JSON list of C-alpha atoms in Angstrom, two decimals:
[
{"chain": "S", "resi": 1330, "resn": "UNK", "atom": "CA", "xyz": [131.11, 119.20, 95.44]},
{"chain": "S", "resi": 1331, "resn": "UNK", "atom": "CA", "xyz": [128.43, 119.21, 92.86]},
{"chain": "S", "resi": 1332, "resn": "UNK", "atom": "CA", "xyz": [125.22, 117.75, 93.72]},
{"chain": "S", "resi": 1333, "resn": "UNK", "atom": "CA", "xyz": [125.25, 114.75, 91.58]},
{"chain": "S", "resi": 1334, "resn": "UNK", "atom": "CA", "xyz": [128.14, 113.51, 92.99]},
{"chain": "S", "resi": 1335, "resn": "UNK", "atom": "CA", "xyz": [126.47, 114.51, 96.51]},
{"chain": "S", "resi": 1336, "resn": "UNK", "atom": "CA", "xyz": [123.23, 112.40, 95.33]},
{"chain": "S", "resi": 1337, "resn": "UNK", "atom": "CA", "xyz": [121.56, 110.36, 97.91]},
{"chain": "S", "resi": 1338, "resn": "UNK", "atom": "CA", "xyz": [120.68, 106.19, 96.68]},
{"chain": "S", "resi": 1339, "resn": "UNK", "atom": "CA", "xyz": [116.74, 107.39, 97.90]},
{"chain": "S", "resi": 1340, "resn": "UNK", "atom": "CA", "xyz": [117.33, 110.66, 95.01]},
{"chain": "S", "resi": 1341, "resn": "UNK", "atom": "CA", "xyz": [119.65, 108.19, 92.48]},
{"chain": "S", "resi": 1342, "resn": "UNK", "atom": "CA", "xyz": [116.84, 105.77, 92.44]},
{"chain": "S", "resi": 1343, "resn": "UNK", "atom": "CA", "xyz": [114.13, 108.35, 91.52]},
{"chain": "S", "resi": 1344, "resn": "UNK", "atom": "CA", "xyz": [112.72, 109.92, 88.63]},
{"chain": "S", "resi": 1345, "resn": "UNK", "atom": "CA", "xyz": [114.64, 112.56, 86.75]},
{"chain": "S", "resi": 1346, "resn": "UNK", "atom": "CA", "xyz": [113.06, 115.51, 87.76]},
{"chain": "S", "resi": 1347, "resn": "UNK", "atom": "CA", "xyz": [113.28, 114.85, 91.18]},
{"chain": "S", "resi": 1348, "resn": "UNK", "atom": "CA", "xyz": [117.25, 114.08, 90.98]},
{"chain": "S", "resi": 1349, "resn": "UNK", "atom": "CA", "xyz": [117.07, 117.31, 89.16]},
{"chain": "S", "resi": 1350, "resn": "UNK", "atom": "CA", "xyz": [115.19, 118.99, 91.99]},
{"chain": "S", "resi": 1351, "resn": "UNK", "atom": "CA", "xyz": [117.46, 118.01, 95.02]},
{"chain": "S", "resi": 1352, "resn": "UNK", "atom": "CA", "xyz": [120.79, 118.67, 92.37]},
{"chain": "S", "resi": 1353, "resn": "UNK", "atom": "CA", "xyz": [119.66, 121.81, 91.84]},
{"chain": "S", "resi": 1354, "resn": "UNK", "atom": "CA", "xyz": [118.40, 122.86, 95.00]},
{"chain": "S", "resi": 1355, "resn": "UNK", "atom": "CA", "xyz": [121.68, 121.35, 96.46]},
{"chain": "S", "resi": 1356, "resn": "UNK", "atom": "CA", "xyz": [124.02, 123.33, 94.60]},
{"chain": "S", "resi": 1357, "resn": "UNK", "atom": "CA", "xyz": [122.73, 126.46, 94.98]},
{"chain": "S", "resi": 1358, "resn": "UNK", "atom": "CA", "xyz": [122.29, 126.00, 98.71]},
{"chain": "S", "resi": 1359, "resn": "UNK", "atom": "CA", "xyz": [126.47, 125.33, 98.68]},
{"chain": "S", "resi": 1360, "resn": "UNK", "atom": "CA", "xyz": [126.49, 128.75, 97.00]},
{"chain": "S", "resi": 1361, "resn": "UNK", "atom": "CA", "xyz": [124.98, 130.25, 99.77]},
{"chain": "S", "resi": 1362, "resn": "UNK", "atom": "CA", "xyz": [126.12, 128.01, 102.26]},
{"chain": "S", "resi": 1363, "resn": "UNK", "atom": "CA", "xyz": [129.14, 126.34, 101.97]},
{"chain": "S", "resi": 1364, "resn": "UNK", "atom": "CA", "xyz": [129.21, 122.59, 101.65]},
{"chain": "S", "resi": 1365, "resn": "UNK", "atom": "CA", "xyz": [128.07, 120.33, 103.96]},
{"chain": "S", "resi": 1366, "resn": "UNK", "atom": "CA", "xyz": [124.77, 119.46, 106.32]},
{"chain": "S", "resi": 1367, "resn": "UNK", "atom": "CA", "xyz": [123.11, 122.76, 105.46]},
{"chain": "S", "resi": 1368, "resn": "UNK", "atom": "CA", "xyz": [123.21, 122.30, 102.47]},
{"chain": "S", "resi": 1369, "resn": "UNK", "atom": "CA", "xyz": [122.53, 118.77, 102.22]},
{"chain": "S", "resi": 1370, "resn": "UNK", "atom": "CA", "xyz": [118.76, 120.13, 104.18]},
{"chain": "S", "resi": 1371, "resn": "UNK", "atom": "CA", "xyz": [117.98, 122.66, 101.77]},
{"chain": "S", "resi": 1372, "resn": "UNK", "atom": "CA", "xyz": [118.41, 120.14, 99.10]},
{"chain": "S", "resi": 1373, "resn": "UNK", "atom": "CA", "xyz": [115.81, 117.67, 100.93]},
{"chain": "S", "resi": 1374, "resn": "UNK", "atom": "CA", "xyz": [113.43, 120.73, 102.12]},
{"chain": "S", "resi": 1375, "resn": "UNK", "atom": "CA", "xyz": [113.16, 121.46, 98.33]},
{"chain": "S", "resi": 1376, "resn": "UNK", "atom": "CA", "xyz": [112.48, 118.02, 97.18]},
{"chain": "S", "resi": 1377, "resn": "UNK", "atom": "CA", "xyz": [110.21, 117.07, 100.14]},
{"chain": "S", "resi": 1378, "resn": "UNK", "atom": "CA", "xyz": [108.15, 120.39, 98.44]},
{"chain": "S", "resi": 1379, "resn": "UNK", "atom": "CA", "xyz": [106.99, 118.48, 95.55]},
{"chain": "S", "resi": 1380, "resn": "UNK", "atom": "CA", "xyz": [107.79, 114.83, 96.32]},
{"chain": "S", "resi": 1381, "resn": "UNK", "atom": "CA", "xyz": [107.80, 112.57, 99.19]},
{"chain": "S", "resi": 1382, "resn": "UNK", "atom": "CA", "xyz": [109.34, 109.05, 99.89]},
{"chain": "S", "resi": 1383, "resn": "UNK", "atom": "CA", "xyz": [107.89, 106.34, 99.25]},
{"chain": "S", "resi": 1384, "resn": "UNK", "atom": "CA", "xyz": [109.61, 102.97, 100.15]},
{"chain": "S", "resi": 1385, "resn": "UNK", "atom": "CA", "xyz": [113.39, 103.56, 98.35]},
{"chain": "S", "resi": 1386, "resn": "UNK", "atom": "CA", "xyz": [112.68, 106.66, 96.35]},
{"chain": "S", "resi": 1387, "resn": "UNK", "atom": "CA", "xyz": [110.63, 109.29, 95.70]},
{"chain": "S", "resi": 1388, "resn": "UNK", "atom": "CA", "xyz": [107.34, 110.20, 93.65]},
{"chain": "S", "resi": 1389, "resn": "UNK", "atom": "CA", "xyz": [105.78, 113.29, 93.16]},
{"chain": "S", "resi": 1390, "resn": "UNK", "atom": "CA", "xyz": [103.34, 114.60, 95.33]},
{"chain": "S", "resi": 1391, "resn": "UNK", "atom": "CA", "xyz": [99.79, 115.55, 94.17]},
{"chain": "S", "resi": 1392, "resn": "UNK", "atom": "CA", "xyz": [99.42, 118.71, 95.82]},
{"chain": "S", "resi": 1393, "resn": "UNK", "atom": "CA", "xyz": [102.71, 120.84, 96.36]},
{"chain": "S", "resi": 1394, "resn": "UNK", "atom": "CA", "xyz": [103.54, 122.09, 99.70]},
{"chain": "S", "resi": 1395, "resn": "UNK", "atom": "CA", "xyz": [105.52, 121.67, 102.97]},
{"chain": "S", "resi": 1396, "resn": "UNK", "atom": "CA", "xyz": [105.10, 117.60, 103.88]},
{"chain": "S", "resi": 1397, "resn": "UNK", "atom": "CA", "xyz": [105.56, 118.47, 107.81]},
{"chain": "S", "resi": 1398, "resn": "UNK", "atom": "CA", "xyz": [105.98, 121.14, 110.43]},
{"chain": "S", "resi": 1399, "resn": "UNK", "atom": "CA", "xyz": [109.07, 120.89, 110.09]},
{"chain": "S", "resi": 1400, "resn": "UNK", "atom": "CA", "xyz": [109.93, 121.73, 106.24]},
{"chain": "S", "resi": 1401, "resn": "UNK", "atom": "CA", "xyz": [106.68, 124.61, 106.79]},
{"chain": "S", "resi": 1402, "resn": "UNK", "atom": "CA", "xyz": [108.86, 126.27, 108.92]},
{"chain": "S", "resi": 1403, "resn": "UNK", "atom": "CA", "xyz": [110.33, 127.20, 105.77]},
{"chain": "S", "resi": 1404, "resn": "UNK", "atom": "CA", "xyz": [113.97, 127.54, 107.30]},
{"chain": "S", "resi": 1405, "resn": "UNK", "atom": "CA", "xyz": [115.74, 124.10, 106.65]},
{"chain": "S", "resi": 1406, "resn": "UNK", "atom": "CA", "xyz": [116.84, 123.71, 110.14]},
{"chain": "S", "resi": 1407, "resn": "UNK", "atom": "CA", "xyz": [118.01, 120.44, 112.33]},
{"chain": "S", "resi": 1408, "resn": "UNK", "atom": "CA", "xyz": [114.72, 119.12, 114.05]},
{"chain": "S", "resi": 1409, "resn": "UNK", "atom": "CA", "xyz": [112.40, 116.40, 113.80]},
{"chain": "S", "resi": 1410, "resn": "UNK", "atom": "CA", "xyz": [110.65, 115.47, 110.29]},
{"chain": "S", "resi": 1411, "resn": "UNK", "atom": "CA", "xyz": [108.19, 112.76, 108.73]},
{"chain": "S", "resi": 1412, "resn": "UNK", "atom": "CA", "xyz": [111.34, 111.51, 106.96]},
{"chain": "S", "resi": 1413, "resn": "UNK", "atom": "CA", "xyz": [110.24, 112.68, 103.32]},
{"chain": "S", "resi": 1414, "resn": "UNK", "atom": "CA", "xyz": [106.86, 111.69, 104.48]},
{"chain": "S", "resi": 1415, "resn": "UNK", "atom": "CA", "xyz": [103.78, 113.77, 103.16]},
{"chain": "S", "resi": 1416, "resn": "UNK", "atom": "CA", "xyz": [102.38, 113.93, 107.05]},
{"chain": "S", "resi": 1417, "resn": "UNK", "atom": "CA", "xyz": [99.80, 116.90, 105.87]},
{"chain": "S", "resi": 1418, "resn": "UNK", "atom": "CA", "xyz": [98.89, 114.49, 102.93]},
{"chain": "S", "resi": 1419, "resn": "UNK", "atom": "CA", "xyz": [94.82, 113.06, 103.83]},
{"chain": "S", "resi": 1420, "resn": "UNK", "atom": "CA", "xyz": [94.68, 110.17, 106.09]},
{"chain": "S", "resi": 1421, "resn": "UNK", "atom": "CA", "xyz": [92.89, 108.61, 102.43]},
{"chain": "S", "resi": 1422, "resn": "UNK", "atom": "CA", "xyz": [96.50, 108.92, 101.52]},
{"chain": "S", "resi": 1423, "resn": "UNK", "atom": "CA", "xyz": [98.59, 107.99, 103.55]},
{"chain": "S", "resi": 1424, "resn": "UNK", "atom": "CA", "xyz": [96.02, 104.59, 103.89]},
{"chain": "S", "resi": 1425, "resn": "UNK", "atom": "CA", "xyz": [96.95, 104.22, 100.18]},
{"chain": "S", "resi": 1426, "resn": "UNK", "atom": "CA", "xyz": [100.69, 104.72, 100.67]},
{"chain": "S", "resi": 1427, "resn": "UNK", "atom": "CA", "xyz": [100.42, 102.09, 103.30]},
{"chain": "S", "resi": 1428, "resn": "UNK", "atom": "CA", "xyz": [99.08, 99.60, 101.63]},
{"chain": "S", "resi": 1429, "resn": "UNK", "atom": "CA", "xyz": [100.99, 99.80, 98.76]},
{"chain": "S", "resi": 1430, "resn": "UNK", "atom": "CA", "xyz": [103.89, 99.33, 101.55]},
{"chain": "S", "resi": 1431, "resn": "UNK", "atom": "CA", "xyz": [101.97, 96.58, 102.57]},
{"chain": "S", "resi": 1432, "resn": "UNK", "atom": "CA", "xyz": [101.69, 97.95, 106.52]},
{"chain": "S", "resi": 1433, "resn": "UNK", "atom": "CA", "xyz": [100.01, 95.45, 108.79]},
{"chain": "S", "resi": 1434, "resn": "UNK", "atom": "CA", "xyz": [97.13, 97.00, 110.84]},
{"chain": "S", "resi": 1435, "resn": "UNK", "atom": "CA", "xyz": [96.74, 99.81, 108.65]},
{"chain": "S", "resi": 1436, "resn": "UNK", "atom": "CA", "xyz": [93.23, 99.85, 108.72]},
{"chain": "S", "resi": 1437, "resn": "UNK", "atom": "CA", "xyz": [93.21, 100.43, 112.69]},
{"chain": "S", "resi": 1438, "resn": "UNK", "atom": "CA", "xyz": [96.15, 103.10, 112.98]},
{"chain": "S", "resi": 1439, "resn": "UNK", "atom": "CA", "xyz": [95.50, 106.66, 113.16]},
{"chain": "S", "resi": 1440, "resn": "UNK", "atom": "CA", "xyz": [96.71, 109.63, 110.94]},
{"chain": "S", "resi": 1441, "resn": "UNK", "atom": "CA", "xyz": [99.91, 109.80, 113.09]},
{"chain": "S", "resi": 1442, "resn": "UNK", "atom": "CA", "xyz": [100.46, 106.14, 113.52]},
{"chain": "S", "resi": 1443, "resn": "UNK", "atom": "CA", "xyz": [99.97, 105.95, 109.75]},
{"chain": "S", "resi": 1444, "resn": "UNK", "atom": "CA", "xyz": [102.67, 108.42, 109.42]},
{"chain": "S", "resi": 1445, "resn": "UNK", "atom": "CA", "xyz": [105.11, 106.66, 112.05]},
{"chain": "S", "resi": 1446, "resn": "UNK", "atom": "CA", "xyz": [104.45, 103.18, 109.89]},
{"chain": "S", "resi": 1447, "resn": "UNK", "atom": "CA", "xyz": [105.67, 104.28, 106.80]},
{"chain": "S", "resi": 1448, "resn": "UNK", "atom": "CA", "xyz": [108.76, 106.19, 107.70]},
{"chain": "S", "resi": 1449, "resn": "UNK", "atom": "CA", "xyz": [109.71, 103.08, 109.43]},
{"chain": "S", "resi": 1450, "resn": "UNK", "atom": "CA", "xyz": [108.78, 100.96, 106.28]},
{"chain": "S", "resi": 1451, "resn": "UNK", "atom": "CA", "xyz": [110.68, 103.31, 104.08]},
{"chain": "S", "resi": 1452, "resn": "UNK", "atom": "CA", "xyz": [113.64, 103.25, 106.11]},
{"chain": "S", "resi": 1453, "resn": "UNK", "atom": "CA", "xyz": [113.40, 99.30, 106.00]},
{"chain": "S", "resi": 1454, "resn": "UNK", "atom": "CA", "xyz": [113.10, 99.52, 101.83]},
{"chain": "S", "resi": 1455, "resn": "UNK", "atom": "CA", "xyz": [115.71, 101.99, 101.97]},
{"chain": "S", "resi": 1456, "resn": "UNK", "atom": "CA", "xyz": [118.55, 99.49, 104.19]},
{"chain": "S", "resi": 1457, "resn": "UNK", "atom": "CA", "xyz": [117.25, 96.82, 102.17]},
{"chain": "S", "resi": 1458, "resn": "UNK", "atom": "CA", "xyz": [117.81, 98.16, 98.52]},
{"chain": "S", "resi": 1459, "resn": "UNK", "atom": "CA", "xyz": [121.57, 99.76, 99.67]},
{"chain": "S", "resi": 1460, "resn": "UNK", "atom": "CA", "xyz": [122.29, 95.81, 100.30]}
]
């Protein structure tokens, strides 16, 4: 099935390029693949390369790159992630991130508590926009 029909509510509600990106990326990965989960990862291990989630969609990323040891890997494989998280982003970052997200006791949480907070915020903005 062509990636636009395929397209995830987090991709639909996201600039062009990166629907483009994961469409793209998608498509080509059923190619290869076949349809179905595999191809589904590729399609997020190419837009988490240039974008990362932030609340219920995505923005491009300043610097591109793998967002966690998972997607540097480089093999779009089941096993854990940030969750379209930039987790190599700068703590500076990620601070920023969360308080755009409004996180409560950002200013006391760690790199990887920073990290934890805002997948768990995104996935909250996610549920709550798909309402």
């Amino acid at each position: 099935m062509p990636g636009r029909q395929e397209l995830p509510s987090t991709v639909a509600r996201s600039s062009e390029k990166a629907q483009r990106t994961w469409i793209k990326a998608h498509d080509s990965a059923v190619e290869s693949y076949g349809e179905g989960e595999r191809a589904h990862r590729t399609a997020f291990s190419a837009l988490k390369h240039g974008f990362e989630k932030v609340g219920d969609h995505w923005e491009a990323k300043e610097e591109k790159g793998p967002s966690d040891p998972q997607a540097e890997r480089g093999t779009p494989a089941a096993g854990e992630t940030a969750g379209g998280v930039d987790a190599n982003a700068s703590k500076e970052h990620l601070y920023d991130i969360a308080t755009r997200l409004e996180i409560e006791g950002r200013s006391r949480m760690t790199k990887d508590e920073l990290v934890d907070a805002i997948q768990k915020a995104n996935d909250r903005e996610t549920a709550r926009a798909r309402s």
